[in-house]
Short mmCIF file of C-alpha atoms and ligand atoms in Angstrom, two decimals:
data_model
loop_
_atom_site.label_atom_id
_atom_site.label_comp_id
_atom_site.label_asym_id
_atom_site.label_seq_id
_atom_site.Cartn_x
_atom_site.Cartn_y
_atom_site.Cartn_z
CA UNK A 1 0.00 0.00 0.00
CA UNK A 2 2.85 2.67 -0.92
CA UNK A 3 0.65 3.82 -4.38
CA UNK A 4 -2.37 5.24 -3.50
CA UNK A 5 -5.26 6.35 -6.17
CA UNK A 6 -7.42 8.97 -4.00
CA UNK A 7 -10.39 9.67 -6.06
CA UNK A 8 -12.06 12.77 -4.83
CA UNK A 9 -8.89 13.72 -2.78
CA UNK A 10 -9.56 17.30 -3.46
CA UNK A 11 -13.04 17.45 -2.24
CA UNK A 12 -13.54 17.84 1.57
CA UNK A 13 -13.10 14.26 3.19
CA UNK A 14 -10.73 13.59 0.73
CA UNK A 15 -8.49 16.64 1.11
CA UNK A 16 -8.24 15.80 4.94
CA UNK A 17 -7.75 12.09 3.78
CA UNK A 18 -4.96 12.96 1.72
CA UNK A 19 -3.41 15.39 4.54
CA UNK A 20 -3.57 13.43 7.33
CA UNK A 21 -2.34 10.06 5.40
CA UNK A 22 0.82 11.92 3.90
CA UNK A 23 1.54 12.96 7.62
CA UNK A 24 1.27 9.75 8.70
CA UNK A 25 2.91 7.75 5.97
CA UNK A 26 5.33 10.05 4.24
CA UNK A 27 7.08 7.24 2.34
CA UNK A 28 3.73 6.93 0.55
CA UNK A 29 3.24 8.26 -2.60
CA UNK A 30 -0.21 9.53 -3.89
CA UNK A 31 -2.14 10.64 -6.97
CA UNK A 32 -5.07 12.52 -6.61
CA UNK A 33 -7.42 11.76 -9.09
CA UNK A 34 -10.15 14.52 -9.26
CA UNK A 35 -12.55 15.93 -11.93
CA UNK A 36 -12.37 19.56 -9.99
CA UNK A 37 -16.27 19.64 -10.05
CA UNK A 38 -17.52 22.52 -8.05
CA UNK A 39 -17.08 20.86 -5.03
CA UNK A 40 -13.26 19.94 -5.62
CA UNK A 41 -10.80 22.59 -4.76
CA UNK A 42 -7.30 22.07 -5.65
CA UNK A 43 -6.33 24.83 -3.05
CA UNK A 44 -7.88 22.50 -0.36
CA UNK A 45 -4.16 21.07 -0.50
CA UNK A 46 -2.25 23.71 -1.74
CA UNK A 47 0.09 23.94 0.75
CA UNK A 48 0.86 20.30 -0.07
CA UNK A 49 1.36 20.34 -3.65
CA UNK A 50 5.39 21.30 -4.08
CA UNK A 51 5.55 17.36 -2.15
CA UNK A 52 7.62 14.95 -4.74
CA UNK A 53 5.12 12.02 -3.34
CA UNK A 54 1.83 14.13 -4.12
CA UNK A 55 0.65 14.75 -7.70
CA UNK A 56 -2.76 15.81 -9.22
CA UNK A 57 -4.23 14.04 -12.19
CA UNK A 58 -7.37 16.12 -13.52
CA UNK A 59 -10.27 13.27 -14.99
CA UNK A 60 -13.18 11.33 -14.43
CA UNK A 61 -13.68 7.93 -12.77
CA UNK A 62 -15.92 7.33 -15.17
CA UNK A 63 -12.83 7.45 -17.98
CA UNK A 64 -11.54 4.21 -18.36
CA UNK A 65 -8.57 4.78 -20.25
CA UNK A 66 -7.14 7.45 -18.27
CA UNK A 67 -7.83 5.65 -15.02
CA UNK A 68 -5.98 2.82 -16.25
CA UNK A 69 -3.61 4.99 -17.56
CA UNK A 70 -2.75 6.98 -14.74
CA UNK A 71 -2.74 3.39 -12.89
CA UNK A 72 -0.56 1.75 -14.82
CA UNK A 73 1.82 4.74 -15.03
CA UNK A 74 1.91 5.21 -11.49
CA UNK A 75 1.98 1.27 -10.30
CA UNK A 76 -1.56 2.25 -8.30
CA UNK A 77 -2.01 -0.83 -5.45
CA UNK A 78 -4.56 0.95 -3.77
CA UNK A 79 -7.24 2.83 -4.85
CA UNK A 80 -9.40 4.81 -1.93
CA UNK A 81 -12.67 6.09 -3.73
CA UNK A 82 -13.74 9.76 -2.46
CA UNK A 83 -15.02 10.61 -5.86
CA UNK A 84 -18.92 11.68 -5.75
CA UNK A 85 -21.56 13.42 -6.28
CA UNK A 86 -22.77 13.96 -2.63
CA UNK A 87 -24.76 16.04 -1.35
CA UNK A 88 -28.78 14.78 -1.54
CA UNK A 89 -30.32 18.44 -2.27
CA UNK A 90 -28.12 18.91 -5.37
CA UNK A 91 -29.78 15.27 -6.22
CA UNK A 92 -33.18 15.95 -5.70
CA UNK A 93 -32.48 18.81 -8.58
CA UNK A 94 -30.76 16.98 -10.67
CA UNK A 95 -30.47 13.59 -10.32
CA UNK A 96 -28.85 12.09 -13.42
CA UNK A 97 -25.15 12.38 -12.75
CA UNK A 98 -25.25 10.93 -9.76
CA UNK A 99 -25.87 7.75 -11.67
CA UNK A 100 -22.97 8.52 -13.86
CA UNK A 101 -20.37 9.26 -10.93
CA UNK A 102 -21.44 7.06 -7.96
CA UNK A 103 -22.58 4.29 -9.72
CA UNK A 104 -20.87 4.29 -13.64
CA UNK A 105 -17.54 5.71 -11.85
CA UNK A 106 -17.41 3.13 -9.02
CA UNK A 107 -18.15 0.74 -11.88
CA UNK A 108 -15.41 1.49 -14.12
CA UNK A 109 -12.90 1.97 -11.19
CA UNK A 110 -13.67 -1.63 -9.87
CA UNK A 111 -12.88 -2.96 -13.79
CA UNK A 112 -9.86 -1.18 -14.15
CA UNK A 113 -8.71 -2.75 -10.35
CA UNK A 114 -9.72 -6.27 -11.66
CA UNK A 115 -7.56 -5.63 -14.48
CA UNK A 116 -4.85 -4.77 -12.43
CA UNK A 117 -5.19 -6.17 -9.57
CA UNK A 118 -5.88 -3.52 -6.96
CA UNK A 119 -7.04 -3.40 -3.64
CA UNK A 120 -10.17 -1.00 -3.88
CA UNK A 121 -11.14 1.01 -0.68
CA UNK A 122 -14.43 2.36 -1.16
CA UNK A 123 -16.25 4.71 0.47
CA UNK A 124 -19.96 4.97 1.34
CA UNK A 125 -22.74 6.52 3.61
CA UNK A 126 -24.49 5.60 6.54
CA UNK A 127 -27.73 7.27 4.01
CA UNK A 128 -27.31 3.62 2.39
CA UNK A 129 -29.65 2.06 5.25
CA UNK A 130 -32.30 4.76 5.17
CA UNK A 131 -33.92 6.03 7.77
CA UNK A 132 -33.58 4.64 11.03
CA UNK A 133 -36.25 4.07 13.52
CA UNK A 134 -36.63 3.86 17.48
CA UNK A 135 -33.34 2.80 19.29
CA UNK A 136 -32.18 0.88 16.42
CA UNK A 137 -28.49 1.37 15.81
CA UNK A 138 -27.42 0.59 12.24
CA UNK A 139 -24.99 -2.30 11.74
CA UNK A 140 -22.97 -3.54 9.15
CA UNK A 141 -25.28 -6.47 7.70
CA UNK A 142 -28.33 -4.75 8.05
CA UNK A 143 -30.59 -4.54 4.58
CA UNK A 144 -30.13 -1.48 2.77
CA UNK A 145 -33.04 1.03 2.08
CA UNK A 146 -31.69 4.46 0.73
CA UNK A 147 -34.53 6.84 -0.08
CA UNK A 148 -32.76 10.04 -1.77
CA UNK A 149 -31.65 9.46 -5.32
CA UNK A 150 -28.08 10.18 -3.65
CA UNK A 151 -28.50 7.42 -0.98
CA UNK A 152 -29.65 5.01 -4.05
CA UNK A 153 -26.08 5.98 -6.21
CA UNK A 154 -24.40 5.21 -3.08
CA UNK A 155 -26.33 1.95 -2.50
CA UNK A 156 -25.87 0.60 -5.87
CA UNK A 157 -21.94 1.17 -5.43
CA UNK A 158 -22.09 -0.50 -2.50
CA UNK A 159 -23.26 -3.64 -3.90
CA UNK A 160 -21.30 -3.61 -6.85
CA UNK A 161 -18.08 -3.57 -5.00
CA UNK A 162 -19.36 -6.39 -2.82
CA UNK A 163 -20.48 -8.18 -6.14
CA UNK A 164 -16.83 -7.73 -7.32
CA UNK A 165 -14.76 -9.23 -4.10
CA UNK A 166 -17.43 -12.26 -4.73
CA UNK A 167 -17.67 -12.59 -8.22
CA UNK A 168 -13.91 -12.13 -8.89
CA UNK A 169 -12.28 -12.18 -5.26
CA UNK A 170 -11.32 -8.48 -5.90
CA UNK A 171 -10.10 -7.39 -2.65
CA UNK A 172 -12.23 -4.62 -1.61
CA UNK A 173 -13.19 -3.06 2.01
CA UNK A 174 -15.77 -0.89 2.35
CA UNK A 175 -16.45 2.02 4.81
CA UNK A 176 -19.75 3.84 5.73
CA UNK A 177 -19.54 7.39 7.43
CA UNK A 178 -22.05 9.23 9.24
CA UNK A 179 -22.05 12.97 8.75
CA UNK A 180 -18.64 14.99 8.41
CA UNK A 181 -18.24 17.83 9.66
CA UNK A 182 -14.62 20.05 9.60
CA UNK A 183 -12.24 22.29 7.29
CA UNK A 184 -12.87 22.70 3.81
CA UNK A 185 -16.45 21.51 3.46
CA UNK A 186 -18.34 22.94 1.07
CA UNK A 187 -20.56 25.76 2.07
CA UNK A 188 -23.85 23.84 0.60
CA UNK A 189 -23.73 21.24 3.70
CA UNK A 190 -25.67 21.84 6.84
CA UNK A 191 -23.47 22.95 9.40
CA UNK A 192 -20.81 24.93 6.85
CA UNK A 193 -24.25 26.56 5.38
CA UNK A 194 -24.99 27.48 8.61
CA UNK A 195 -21.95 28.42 10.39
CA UNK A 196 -21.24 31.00 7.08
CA UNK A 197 -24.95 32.13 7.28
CA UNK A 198 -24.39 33.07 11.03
CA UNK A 199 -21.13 34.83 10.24
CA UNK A 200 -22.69 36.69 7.31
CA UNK A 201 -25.95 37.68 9.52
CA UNK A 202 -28.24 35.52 7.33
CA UNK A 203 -30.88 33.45 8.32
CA UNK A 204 -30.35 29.82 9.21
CA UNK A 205 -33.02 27.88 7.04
CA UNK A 206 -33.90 24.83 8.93
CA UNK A 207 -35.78 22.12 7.12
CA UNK A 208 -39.04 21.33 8.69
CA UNK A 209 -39.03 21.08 12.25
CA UNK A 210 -35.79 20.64 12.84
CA UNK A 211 -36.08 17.01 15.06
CA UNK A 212 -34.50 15.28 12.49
CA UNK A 213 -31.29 13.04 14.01
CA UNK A 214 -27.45 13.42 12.70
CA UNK A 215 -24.22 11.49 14.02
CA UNK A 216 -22.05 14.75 13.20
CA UNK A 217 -18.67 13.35 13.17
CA UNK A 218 -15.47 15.17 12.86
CA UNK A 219 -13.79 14.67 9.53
CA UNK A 220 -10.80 13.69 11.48
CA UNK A 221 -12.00 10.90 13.40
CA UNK A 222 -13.43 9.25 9.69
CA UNK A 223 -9.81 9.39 8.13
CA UNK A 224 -8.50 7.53 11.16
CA UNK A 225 -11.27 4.91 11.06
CA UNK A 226 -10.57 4.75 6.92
CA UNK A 227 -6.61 4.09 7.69
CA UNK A 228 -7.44 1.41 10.76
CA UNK A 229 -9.45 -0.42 7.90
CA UNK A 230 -6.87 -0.54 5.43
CA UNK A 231 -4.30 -1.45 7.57
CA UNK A 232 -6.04 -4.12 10.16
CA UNK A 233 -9.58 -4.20 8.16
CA UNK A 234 -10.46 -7.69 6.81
CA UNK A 235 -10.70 -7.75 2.97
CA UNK A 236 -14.30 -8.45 1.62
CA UNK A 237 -15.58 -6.48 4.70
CA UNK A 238 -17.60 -3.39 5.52
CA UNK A 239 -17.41 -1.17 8.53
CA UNK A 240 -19.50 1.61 9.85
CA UNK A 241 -17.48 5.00 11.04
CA UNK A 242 -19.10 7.62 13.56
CA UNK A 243 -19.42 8.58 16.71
CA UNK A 244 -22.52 6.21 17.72
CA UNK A 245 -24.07 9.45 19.20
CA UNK A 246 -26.81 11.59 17.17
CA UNK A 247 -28.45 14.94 17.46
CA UNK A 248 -31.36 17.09 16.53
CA UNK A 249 -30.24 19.24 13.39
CA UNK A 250 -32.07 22.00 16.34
CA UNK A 251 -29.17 21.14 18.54
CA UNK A 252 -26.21 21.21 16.21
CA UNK A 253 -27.91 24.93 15.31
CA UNK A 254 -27.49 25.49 18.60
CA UNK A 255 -24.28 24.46 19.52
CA UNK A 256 -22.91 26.18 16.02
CA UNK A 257 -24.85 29.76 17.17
CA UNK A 258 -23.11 29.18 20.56
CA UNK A 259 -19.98 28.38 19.13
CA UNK A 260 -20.00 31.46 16.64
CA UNK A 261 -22.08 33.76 19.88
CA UNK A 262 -24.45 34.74 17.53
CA UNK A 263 -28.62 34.27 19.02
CA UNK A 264 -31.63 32.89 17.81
CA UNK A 265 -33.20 35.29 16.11
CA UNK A 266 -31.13 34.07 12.49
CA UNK A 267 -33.42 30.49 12.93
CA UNK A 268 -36.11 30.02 10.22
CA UNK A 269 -38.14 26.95 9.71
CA UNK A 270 -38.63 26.22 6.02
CA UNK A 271 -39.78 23.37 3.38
CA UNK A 272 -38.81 20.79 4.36
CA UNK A 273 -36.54 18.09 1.79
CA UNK A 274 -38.68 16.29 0.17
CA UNK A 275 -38.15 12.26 1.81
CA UNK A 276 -36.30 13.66 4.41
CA UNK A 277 -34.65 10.85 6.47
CA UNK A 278 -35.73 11.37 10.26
CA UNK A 279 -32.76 9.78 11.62
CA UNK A 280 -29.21 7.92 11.06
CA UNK A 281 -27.76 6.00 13.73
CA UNK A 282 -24.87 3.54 13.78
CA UNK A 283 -23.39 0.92 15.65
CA UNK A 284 -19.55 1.80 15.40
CA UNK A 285 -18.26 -1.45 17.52
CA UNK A 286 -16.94 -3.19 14.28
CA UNK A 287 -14.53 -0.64 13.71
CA UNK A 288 -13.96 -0.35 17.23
CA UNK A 289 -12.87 -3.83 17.35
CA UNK A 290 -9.64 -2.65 15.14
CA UNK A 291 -8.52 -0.39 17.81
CA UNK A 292 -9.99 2.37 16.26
CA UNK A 293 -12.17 5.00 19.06
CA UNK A 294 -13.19 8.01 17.98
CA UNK A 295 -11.15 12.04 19.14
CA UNK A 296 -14.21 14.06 19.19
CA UNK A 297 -17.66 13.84 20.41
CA UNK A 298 -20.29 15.35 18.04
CA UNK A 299 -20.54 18.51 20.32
CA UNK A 300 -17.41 19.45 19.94
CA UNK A 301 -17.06 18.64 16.26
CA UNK A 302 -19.72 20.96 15.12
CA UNK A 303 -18.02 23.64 17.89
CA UNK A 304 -14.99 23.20 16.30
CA UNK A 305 -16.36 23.05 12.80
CA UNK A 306 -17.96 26.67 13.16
CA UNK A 307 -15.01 28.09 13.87
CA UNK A 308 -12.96 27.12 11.42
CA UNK A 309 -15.55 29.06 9.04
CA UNK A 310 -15.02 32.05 11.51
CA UNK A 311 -11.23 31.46 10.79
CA UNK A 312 -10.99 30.90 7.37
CA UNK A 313 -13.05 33.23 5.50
CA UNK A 314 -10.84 33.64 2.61
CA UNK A 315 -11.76 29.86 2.01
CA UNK A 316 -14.88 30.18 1.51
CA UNK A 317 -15.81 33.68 1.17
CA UNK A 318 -14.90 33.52 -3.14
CA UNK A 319 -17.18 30.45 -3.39
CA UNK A 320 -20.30 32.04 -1.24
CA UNK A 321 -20.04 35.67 -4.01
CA UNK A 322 -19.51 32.78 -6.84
CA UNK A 323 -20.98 29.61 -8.51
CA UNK A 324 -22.53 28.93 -5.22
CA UNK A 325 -25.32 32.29 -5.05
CA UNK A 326 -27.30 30.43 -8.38
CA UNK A 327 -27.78 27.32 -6.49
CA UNK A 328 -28.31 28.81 -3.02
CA UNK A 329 -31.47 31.49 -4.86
CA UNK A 330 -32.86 28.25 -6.55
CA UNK A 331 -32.75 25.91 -3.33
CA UNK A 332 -33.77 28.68 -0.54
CA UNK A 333 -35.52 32.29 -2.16
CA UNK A 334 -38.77 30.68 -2.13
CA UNK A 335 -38.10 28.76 1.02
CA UNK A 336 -37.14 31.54 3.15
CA UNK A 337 -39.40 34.14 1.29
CA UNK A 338 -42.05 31.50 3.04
CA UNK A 339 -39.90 31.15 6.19
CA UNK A 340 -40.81 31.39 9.74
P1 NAD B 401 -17.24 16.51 -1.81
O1 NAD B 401 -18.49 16.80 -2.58
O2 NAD B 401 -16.69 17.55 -0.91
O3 NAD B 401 -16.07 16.09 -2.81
C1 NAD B 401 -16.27 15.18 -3.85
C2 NAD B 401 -15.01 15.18 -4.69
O4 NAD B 401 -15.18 14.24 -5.76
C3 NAD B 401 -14.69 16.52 -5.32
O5 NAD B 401 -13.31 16.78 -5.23
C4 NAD B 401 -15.10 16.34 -6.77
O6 NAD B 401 -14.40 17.17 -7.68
C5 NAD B 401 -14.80 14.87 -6.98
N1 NAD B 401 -15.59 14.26 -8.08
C6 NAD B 401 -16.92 14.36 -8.25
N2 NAD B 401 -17.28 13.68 -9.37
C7 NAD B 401 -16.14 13.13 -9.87
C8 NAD B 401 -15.87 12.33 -11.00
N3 NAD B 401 -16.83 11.93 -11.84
N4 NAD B 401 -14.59 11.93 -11.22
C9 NAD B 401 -13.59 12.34 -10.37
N5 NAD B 401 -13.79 13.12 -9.32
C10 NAD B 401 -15.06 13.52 -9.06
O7 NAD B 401 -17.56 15.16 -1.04
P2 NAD B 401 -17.19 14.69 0.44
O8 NAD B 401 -18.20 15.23 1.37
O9 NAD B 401 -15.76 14.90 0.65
O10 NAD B 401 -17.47 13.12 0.30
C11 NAD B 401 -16.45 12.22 -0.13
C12 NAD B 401 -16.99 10.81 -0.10
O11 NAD B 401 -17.46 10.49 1.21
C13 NAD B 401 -18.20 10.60 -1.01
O12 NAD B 401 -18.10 9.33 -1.59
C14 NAD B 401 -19.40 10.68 -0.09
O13 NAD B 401 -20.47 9.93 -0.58
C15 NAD B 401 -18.81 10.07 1.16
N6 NAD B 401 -19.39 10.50 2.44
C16 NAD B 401 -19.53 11.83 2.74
C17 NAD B 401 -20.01 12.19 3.99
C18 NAD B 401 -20.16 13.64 4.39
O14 NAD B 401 -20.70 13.91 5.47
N7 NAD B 401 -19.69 14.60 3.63
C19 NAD B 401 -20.36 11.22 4.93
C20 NAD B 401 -20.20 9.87 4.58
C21 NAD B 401 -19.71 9.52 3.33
O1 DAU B 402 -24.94 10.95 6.62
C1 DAU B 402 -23.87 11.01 5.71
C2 DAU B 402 -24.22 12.01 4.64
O2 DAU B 402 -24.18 13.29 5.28
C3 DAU B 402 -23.27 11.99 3.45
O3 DAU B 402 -23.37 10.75 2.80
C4 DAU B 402 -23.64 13.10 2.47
O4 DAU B 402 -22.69 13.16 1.43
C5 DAU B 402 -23.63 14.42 3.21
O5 DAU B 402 -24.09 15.43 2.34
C6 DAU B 402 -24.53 14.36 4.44
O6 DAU B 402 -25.93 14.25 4.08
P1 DAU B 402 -27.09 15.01 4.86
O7 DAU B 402 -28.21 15.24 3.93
O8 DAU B 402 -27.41 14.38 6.15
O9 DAU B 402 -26.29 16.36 5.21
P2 DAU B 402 -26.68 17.91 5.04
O10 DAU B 402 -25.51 18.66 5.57
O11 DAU B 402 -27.20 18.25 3.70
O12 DAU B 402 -27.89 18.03 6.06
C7 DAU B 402 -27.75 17.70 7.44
C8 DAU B 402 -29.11 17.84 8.08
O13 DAU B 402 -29.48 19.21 8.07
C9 DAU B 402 -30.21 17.10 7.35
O14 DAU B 402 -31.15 16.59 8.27
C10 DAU B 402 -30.85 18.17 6.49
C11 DAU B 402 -30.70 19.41 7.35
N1 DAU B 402 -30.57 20.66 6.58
C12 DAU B 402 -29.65 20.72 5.59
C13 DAU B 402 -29.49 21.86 4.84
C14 DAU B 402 -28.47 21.92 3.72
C15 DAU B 402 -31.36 21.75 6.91
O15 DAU B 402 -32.19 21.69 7.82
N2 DAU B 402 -31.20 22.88 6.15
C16 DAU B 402 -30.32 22.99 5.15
O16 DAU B 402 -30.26 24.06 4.50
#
């Protein structure tokens, strides 16, 4: 595992991936693979670029040839799978190339690592088991049932890369996350949304009633789980990462407006997402059982989260005045306008 193939690495759980993996194993050397959609930011690891062991291929998982290309030129024996469409508004408004990405891209990746023979590390959603009801915690062999046409992508790569470690004994592991939270997250997520929103003096537009559940994990705490499974994970397995301990999205408002000491008064209820799931939960002993325990607790990850945003406005201030003001009028003018 001295080749790595990080798909996605310069997206937001991928640009921490590839951070805190060169830190920790700097005789590695890594190729980020990354179509630089709007979500992937090349300055999320600019700082890191000059590295001889760090270079940036620009392409699409779903492009065969240059994925076994850049493979074979690079003598890839691990690919780690970041690459996605991801974020389940964006796919109730346009579904389509989440297909193409999460399900075509994880596709074509898993053919070009059965034609090379690569370990394939992919990774997936705790939105793959639907919503979650009661005290049920999710575990690793439960059925899946996604309901968002993002949760469905994700599902269907899920299975694939099962169907390939059994079909063809391609050794694959597979990891689930429950909601990151951290640096470099794009503002269209909940708690990045928010914590700019608060900073900016703009309302906070909280879907529904706000009871809905979250396990908001630090970012930090997922790339250690995804490096105890590739190093002590059992091949042909998958494991759930997160903290085991959800929240009301109400809460995680609060502890952000705490965190940022801004007051209520920026709260409005809105539509709510259409199939909104109530509540993830997950059962994190599997990973636990690799030695793996989590740094944060949720509180403090979405504390911590906040102010990074507070810190780091030159991040993100260019993308908020940008690309990002179309989406945010289409997904919240009318909402808000409507707001309460
Ligand atoms: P992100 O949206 O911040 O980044 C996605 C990255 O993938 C970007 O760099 C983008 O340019 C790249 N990409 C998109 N389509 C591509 C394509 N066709 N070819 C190559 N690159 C492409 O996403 P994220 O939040 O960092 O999520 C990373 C992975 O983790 C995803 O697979 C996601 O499903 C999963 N996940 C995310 C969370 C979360 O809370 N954010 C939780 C659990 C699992
Ligand atoms: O659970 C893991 C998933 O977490 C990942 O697989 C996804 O890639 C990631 O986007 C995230 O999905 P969610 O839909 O849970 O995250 P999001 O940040 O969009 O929303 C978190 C919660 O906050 C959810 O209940 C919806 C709510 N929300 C979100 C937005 C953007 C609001 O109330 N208002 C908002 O404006």
């Amino acid at each position: 595992m001295n080749n790595l193939l990080i798909t996605g690495g310069c997206g937001f759980i991928g640009s921490n991936f590839v951070r805190y993996w060169l830190a920790q194993h700097p005789e590695s050397r890594v190729v980020v693979y990354d179509k630089l959609t709007y979500a992937g930011r090349k300055e999320n690891l600019q700082d890191l670029w000059d590295l001889p062991n760090l270079s940036l291929v620009v392409g699409d998982i779903g492009d065969l040839d240059l994925v076994r290309r850049t493979c074979q030129e690079h003598g890839t024996d691990l690919i780690v799978n970041f690459a996605a469409e991801t974020h389940v508004d964006q796919s109730i408004l346009g579904p389509l190339v989440f297909t193409d990405t999460n399900v075509r891209g994880t596709h074509v990746l898993l053919e070009v690592a059965r034609e090379l023979c690569i370990r394939l590390h992919h990774i997936s959603t705790d939105e793959v088991y639907g919503h979650i009801r009661d005290e049920h915690q999710s575990v690793e062999t439960d059925e899946l049932a996604p309901r968002s046409p993002y949760a469905a992508s994700k599902a269907a790569a899920d299975q694939l890369v099962q169907a390939y470690h059994i079909t063809y004994g391609l050794p694959v592991t597979i990891t689930r996350g429950a909601n990151n939270v951290g640096p470099y997250q794009y503002p269209e997520k909940a708690v990045p949304l928010f914590s700019t929103n608060a900073i900016l003096g703009e309302p906070l537009p909280v879907y529904g009633d706000g009871k809905q559940m979250r396990d908001y994990a630090h970012v930090y705490d997922h790339c250690t789980g995804i490096e105890a499974v590739l190093l002590r994970g059992n091949v042909g397995e998958v494991y759930n990462v997160g903290t085991g301990r959800e929240m009301t999205n109400l809460e995680m408002v609060d502890i952000v407006l705490s965190a940022l000491g801004k007051d209520h008064s920026l709260v409005r209820h809105v539509a709510d997402r259409p199939g909104h799931d109530r509540r993830y939960s997950m059962n994190v002993d599997k990973l636990r059982s690799l030695g793996w325990e989590p740094k944060y607790d949720p509180r403090q990850a979405v504390a911590e989260a906040a102010r990074w945003y507070a810190e780091n406005r030159s991040w993100w201030e260019p993308i908020r005045s940008g690309e990002f003001r179309e989406y945010y009028e289409k997904q919240y003018a009318e909402r808000l306008a409507e707001g309460r």
